[in-house]
Short mmCIF file of C-alpha atoms and ligand atoms in Angstrom, two decimals:
data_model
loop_
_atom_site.label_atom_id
_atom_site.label_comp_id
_atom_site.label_asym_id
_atom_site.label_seq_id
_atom_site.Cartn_x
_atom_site.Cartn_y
_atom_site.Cartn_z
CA UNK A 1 47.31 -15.83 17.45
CA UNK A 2 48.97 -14.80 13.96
CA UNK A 3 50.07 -11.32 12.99
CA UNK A 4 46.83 -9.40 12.33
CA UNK A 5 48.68 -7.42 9.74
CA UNK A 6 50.44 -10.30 7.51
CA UNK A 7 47.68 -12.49 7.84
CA UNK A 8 44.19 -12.09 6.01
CA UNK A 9 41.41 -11.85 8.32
CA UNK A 10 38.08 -13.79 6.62
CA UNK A 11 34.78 -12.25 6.71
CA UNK A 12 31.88 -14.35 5.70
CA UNK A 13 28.61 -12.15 4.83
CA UNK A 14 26.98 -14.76 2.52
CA UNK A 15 23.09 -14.55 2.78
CA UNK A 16 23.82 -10.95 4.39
CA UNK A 17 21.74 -8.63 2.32
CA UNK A 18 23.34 -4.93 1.87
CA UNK A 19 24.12 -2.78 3.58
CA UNK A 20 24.67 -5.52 6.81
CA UNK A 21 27.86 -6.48 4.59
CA UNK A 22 29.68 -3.02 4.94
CA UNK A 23 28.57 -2.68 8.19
CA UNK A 24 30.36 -6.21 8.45
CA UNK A 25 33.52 -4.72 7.14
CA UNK A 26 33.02 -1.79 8.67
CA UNK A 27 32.96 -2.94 12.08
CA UNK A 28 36.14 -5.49 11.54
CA UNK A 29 38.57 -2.88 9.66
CA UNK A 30 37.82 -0.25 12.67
CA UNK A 31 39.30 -3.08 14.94
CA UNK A 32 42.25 -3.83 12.88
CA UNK A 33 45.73 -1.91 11.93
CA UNK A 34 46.69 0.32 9.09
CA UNK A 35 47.89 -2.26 5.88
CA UNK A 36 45.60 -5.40 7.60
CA UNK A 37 43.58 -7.43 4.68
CA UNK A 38 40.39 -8.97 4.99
CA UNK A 39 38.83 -11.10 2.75
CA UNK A 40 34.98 -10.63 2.58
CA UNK A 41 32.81 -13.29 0.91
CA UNK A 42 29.44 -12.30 0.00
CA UNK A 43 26.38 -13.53 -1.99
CA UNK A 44 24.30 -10.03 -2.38
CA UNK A 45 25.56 -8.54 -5.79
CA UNK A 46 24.81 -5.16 -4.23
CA UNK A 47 27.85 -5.75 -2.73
CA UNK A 48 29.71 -5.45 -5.95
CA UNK A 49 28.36 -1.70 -6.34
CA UNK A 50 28.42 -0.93 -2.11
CA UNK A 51 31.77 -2.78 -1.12
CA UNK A 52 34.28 -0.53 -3.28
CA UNK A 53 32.04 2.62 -3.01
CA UNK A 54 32.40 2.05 0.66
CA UNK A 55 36.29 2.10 0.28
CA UNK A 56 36.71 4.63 -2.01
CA UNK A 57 34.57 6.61 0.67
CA UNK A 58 36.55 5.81 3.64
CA UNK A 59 40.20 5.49 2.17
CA UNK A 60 41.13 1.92 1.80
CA UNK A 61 41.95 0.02 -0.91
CA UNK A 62 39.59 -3.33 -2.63
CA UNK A 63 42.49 -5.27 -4.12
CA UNK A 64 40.80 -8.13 -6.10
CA UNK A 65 37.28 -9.16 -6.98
CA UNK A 66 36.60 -12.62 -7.61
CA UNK A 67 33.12 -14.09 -8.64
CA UNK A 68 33.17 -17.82 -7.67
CA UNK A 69 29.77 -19.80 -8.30
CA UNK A 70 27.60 -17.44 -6.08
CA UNK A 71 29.80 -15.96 -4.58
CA UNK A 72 31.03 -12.43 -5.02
CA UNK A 73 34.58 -12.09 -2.79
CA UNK A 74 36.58 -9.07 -2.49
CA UNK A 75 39.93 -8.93 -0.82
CA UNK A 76 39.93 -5.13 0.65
CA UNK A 77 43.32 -3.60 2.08
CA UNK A 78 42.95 -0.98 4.92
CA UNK A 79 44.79 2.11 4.41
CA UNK A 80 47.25 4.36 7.24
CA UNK A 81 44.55 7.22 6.88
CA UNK A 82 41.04 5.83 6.32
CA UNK A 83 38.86 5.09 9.01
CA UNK B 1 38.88 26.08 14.97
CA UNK B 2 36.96 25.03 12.43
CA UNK B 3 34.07 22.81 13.38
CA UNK B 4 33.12 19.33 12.26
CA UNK B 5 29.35 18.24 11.63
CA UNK B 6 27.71 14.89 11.46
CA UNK B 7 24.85 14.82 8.85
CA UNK B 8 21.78 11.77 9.31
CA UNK B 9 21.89 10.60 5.43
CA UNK B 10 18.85 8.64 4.74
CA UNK B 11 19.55 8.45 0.78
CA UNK B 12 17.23 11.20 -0.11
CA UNK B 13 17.49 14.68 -1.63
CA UNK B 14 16.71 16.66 1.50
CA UNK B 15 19.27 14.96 3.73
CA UNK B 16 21.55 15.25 0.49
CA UNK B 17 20.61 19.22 0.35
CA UNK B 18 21.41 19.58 4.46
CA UNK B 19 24.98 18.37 3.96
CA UNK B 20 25.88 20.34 1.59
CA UNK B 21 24.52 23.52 2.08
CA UNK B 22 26.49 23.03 5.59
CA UNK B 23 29.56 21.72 3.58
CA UNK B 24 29.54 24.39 1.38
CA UNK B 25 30.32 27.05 4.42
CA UNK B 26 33.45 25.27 4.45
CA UNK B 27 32.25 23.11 7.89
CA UNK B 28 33.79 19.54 7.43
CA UNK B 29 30.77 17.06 7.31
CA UNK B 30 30.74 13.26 7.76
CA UNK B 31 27.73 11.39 7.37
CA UNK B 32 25.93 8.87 9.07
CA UNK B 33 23.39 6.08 8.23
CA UNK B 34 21.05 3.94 10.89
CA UNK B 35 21.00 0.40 9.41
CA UNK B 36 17.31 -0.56 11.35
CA UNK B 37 16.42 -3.50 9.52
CA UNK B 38 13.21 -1.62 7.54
CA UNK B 39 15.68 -0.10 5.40
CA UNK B 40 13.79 -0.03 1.80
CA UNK B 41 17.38 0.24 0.78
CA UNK B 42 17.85 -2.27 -2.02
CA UNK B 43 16.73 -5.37 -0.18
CA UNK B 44 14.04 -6.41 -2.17
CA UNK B 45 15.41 -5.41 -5.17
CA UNK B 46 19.21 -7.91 -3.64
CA UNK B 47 16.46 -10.51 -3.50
CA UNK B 48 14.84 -10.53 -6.66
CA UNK B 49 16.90 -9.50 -9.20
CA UNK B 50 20.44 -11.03 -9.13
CA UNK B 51 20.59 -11.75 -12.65
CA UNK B 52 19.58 -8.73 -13.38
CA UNK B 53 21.40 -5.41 -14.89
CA UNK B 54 23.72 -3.64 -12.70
CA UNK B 55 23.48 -4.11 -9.15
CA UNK B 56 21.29 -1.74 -7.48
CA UNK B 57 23.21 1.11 -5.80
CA UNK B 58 22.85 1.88 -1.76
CA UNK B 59 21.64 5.14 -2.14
CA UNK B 60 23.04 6.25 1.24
CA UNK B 61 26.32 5.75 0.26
CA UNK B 62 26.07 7.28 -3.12
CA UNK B 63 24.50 10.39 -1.32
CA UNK B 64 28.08 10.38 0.44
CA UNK B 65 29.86 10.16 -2.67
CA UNK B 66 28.26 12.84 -4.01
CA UNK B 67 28.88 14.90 -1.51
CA UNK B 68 32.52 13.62 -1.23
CA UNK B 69 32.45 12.55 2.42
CA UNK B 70 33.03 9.35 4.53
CA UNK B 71 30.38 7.55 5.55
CA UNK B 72 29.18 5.55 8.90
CA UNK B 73 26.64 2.62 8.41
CA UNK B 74 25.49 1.86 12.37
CA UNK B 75 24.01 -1.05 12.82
CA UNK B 76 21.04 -0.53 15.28
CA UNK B 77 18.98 -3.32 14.54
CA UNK B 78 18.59 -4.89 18.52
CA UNK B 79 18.02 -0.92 19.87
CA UNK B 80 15.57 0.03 17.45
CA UNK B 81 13.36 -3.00 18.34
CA UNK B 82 12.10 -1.02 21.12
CA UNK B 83 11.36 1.78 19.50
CA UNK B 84 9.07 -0.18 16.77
CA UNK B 85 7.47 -2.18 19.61
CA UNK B 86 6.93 0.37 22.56
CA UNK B 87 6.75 4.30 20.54
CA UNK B 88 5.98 6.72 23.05
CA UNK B 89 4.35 8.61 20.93
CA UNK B 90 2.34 6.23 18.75
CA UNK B 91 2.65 5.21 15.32
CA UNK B 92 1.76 7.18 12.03
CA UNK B 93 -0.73 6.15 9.74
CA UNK B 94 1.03 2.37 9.41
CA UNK B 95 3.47 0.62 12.17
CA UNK B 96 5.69 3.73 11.95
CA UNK B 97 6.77 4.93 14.86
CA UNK B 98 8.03 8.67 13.00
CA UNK B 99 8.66 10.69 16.23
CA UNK B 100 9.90 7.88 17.96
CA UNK B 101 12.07 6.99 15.39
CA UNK B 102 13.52 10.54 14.56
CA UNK B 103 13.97 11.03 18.44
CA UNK B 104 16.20 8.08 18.51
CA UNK B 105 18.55 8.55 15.73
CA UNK B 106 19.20 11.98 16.69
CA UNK B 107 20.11 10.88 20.26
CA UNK B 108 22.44 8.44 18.36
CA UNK B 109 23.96 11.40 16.68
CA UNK B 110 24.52 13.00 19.57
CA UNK B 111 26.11 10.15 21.33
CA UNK B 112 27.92 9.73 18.42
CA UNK B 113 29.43 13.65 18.51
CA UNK B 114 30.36 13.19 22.06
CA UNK B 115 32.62 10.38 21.26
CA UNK B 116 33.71 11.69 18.18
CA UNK B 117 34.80 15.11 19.08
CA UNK B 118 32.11 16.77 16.40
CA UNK B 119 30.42 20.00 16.91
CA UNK B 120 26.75 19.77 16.17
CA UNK B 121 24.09 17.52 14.20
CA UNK B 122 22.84 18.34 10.62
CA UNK B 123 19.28 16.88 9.55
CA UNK B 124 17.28 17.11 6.39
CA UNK B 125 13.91 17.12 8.13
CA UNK B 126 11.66 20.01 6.71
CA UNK B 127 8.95 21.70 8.80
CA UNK B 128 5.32 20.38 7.71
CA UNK B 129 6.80 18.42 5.22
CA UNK B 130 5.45 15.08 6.78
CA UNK B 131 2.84 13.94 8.82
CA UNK B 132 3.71 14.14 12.71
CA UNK B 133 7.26 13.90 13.09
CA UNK B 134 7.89 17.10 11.14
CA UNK B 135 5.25 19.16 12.12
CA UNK B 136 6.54 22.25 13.57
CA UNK B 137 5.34 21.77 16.63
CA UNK B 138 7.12 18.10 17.22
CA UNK B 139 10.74 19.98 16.19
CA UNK B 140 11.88 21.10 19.75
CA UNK B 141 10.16 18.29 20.80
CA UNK B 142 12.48 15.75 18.66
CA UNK B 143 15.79 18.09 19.70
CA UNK B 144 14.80 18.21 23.46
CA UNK B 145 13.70 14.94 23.80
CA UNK B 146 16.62 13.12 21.85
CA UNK B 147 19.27 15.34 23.96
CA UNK B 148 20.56 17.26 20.91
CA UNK B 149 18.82 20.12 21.88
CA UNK B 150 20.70 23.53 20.34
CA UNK B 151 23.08 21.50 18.86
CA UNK B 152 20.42 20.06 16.17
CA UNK B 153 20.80 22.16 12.96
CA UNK B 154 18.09 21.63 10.16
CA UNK B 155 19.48 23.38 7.12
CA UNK B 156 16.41 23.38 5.16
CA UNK B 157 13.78 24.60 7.32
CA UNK B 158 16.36 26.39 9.89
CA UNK B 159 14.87 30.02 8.84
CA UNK B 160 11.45 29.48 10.30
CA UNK B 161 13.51 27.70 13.50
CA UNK B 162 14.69 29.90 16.45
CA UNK B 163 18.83 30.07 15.96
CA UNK B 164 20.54 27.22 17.02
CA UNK B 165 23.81 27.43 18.89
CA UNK B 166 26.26 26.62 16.06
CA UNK B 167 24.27 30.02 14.01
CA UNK B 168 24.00 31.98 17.11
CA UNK B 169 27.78 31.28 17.99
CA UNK B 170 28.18 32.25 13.83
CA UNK B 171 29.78 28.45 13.35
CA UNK B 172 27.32 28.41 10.72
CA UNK B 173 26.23 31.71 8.66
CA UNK B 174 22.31 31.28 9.56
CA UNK B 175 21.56 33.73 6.09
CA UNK B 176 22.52 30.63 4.18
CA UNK B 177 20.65 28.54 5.37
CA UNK B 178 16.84 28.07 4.03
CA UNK B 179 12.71 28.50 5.22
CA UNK B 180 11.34 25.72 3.39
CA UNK B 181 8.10 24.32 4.19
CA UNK B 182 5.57 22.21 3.72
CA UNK B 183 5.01 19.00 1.07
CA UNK B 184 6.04 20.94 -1.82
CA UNK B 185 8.84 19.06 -3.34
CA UNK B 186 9.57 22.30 -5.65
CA UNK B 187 12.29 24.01 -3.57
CA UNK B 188 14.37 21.36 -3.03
CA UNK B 189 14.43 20.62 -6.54
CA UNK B 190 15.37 24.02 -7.61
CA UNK B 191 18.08 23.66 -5.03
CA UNK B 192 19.31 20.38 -6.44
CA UNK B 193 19.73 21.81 -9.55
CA UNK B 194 21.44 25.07 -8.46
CA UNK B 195 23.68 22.37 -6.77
CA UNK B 196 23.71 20.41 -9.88
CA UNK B 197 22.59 16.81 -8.07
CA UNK B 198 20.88 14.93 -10.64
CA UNK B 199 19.58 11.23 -10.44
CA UNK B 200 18.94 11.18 -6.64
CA UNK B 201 16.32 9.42 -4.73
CA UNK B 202 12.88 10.31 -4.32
CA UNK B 203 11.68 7.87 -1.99
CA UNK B 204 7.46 7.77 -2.54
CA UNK B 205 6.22 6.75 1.23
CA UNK B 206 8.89 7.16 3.36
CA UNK B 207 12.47 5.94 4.20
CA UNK B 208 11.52 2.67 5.66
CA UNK B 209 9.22 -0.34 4.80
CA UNK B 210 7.34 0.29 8.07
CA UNK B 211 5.25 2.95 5.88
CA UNK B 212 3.88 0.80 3.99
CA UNK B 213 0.48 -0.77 4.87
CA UNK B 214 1.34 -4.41 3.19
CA UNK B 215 3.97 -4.71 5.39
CA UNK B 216 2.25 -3.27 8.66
CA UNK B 217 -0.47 -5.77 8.18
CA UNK B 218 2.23 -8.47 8.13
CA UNK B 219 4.79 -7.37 10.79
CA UNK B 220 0.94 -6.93 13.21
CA UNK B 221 0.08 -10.89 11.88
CA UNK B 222 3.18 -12.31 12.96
CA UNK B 223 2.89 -10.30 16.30
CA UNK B 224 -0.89 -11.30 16.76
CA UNK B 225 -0.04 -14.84 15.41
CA UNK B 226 3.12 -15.14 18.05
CA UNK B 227 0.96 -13.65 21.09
CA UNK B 228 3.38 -11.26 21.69
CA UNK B 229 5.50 -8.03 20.12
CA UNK B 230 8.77 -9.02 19.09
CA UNK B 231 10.72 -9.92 16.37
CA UNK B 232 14.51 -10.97 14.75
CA UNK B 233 16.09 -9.44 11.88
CA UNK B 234 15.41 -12.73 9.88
CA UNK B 235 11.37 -12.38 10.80
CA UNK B 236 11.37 -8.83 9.15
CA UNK B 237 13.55 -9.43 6.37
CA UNK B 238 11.01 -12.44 5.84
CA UNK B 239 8.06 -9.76 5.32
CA UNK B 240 9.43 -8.34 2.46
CA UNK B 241 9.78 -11.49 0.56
CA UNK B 242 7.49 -13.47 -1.22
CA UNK B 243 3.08 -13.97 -0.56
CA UNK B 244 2.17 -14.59 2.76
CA UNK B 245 -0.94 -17.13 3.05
CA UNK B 246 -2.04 -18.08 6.88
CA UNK B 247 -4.55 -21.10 6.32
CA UNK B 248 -4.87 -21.34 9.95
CA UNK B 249 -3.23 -19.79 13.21
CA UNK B 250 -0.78 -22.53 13.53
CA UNK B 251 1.02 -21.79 9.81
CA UNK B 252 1.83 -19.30 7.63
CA UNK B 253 3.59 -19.81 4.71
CA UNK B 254 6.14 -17.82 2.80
CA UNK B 255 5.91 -18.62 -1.10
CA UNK B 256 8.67 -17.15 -3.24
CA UNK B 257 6.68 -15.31 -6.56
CA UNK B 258 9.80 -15.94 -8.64
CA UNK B 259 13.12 -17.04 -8.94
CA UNK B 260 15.57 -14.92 -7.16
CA UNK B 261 12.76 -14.78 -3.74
CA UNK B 262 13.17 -18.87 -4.15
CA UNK B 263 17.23 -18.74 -4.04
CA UNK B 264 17.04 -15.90 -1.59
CA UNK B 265 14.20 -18.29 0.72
CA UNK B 266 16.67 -21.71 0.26
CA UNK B 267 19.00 -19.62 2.34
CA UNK B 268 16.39 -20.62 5.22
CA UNK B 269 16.14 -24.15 4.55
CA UNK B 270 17.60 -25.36 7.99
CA UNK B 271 15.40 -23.06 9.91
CA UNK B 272 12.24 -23.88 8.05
CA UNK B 273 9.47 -26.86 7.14
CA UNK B 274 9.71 -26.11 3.24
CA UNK B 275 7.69 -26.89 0.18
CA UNK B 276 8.95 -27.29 -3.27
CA UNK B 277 7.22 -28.65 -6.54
CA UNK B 278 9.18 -31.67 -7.99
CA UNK B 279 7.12 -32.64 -10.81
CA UNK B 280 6.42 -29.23 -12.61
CA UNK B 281 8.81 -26.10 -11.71
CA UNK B 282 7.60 -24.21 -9.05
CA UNK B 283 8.34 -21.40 -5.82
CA UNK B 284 9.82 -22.66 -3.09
CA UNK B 285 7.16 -22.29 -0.29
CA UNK B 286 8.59 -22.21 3.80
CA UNK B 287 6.40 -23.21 6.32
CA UNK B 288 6.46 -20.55 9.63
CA UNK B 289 4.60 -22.57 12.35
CA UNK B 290 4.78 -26.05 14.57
CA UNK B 291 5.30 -29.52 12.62
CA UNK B 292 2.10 -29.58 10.35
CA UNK B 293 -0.23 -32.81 10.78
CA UNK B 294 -1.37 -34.56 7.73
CA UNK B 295 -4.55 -32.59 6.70
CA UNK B 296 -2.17 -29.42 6.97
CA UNK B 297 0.67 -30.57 5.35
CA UNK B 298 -1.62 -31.56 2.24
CA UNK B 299 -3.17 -27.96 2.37
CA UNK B 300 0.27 -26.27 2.33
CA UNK B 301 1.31 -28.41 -0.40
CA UNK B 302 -1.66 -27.62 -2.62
CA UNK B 303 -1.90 -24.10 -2.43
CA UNK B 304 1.99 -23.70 -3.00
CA UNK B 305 0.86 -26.15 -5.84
CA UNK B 306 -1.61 -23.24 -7.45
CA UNK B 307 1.47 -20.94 -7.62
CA UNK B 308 3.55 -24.16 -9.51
CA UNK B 309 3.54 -24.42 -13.60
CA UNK B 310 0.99 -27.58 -12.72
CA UNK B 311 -1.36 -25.52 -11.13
CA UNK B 312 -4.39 -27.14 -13.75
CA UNK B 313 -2.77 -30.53 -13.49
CA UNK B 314 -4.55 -33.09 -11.83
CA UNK B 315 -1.81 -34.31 -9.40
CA UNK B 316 1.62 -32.31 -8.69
CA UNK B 317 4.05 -33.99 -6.98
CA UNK B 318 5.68 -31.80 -3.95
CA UNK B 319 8.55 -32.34 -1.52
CA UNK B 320 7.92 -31.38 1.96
CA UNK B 321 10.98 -31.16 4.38
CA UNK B 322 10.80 -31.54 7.52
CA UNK B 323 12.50 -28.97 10.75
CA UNK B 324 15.09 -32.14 10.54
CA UNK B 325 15.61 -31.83 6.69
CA UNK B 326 14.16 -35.45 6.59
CA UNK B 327 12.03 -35.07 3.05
CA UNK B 328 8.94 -36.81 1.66
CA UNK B 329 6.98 -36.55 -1.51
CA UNK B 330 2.95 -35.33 -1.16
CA UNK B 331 0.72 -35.46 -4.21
CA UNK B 332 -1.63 -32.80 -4.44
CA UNK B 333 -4.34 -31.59 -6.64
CA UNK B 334 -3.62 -27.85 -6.62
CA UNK B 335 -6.35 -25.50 -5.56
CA UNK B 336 -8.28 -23.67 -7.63
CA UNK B 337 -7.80 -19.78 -7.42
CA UNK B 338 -11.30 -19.68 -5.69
CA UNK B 339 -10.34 -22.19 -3.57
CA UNK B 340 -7.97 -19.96 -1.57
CA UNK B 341 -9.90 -17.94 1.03
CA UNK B 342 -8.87 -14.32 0.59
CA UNK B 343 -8.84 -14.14 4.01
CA UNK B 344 -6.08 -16.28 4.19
CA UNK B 345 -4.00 -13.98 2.55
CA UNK B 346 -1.61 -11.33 4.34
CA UNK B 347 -1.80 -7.84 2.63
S1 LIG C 401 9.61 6.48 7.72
FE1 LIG C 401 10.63 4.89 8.96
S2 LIG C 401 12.80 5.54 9.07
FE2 LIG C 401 11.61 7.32 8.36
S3 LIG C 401 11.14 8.44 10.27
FE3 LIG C 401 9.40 7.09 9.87
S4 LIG C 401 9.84 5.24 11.04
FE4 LIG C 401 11.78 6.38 10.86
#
């Protein structure tokens, strides 16, 4: 098993429709420790609007954005004091 | 110490207007949302309109932002089944099971307080506002029977409510909170503005597709059609995509009405028979049912063929595939508008 915190745990929500995509992230960043990264890949632009509002909200961090083909991917960075 | 409240936010003003007029005696609020699968939350509008202007917000968690507080999505999907498909007390004037429904996220709530260490429950629910599950009458009923009891504060409507613990223990200063009633939409307005909350949702039927009749008559097809009450996320995401045309009990099919339904329906491909038109463009169609013999198959392909850009062409040329993915092309001479029994169709 690698380090939780150095390595990037991937989430794939493609064909999820929001908000099952937070509740994705949601669910995995409760599980994991303060500065872990996951990489969420989604296909519901909602996401672009509910991913970082979802964030800002709870105190972590989206650190990139990338739109590839249709795919919307956001690599989100959880935070000592979110939750 | 100061005590901590959990507020149900649906995305509307009035569970908006709870929060804060709870926040705003200094009470730290967090919010939470029940993700049941009915959501009217931005689904259909994911589905059809990708290319569109700016991506449709989720109101819930722009209510939160508002209000500056965190937010809990729960994810209730396999519980709430039970609660669409056995409601105690019966269903409102579609497949909505109101009471049923309000009785079981509040128990949430509370479950949720318990293991969170909050104080009491904040909802937005206004007496005589709705049909049923507001009457005044069902409010003890909803706080006894989802366990909340005293700890169930309704901001809005608490006024006309005997005191609940959290204003008889003066947590919360009861002479700030409000005796609204009834369907008027008025008060809550003027207290949006006094709060200055512009540009929030005003949901017209309810907070959940099960309010609306189209998709009551569909969700009760598929149940009649199956023989028996049940159903998967994927069945009732279906329902809010696309026509639904039953030519006979044994199929139903699904036909996208424009382009984003057909991308969001190719997402089903593996699970699905599926129609498209090859020789004109055209919806992709899915087929709910057992393999289709010939006769069917040529049915399914002509009326998705009425919906095609060759629907007055002689012959269109379709590609059926099969539950294997095996494909193979069907010429069809679409039906005629009048052709298609309006009893086959699923409003
Ligand atoms: S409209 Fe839907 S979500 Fe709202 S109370 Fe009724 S059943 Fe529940």
């Amino acid at each position: 098993m690698g380090n939780p915190v150095n390595d990037i745990v991937e989430l794939d929500a493609r064909r999820l429709l929001c908000p099952m995509p937070v509740i994705r992230l949601q669910d995995c960043i409760k599980q994991l420790p303060a500065d872990a990264r996951v990489r969420i890949t989604c296909t519901d632009p909602g996401t672009l609007h509910d991913i970082p509002t979802w964030c800002r909200l709870n105190g972590h961090r989206v650190l990139t954005t990338t739109e590839q083909q249709d795919d919307y991917i956001f690599l989100v960075h959880k935070d000592a004091d979110g939750s | 110490m100061s005590k901590k409240a959990v507020a149900l936010i649906s995305g509307g003003l009035d569970s908006m207007l709870a929060a804060k007029l709870i926040q705003q005696q200094g009470i730290e609020v967090v919010g939470i949302n029940f993700f049941t699968g009915f959501c009217v939350e931005g689904h259909t509008h994911a589905i059809r309109n990708r290319t569109g202007t700016r991506p449709k917000r989720n109101n819930a968690l722009w209510v939160a932002e508002q209000l500056g507080i965190k937010l809990h999505i729960i994810d209730v999907v396999e519980e709430y089944k039970n609660v669409v498909i056995n409601p105690r007390h019966g269903y409102g004037a579609n497949l909505n099971p109101c009471l049923d429904c309000k009785i079981f996220m509040i128990h949430k709530a509370h479950d949720w307080i318990a293991q969170h260490g909050f104080d009491f429950i904040i909802t937005g629910e206004v007496n005589g506002q709705r049909p049923k599950s507001q009457l005044r009458r069902f409010m003890p009923l909803v706080a006894e029977e989802s366990g909340a009891l005293d700890l169930l504060v309704r901001p809005l409507c608490a006024k006309n409510l005997l005191p609940t613990r959290p204003e008889r223990e003066g947590w919360v200063d009861r002479e700030q909170l409000r005796d609204f009633s009834g369907r008027s939409r008025k008060p809550q307005m003027a207290l949006a503005a006094e709060f200055g909350f512009e540009d929030y949702a005003q949901p017209a039927g309810g907070c959940c597709f099960l309010t609306d009749r189209s998709y009551s008559v569909k969700l009760q097809d598929l149940w009649d059609n199956r023989g028996r009450r049940e159903y998967e996320l994927d069945d009732i995401m279906l329902l809010k995509v696309g026509r639904h045309i039953r030519p006979s009990r044994d199929f139903k099919l699904i036909i996208a009405r424009e382009e984003g339904e057909t991308r969001y329906l190719s997402g089903y491909r593996r699970q699905f028979q599926t129609i498209k038109t090859v020789s004109h463009g055209g919806p992709l169609a899915l087929i709910e049912g057992a393999q289709l013999d010939q006769q069917q198959l040529e049915l399914a392909c002509a009326i998705t063929a009425r919906f095609s850009q060759g629907r007055d062409a002689e012959s269109v040329e379709m590609e059926f595939s099969d539950h294997q993915q095996a494909t193979h092309s069907v010429h069809v001479k679409p039906l005629r508008a009048d052709q298609i029994n309006p009893e086959w169709v699923i409003l």
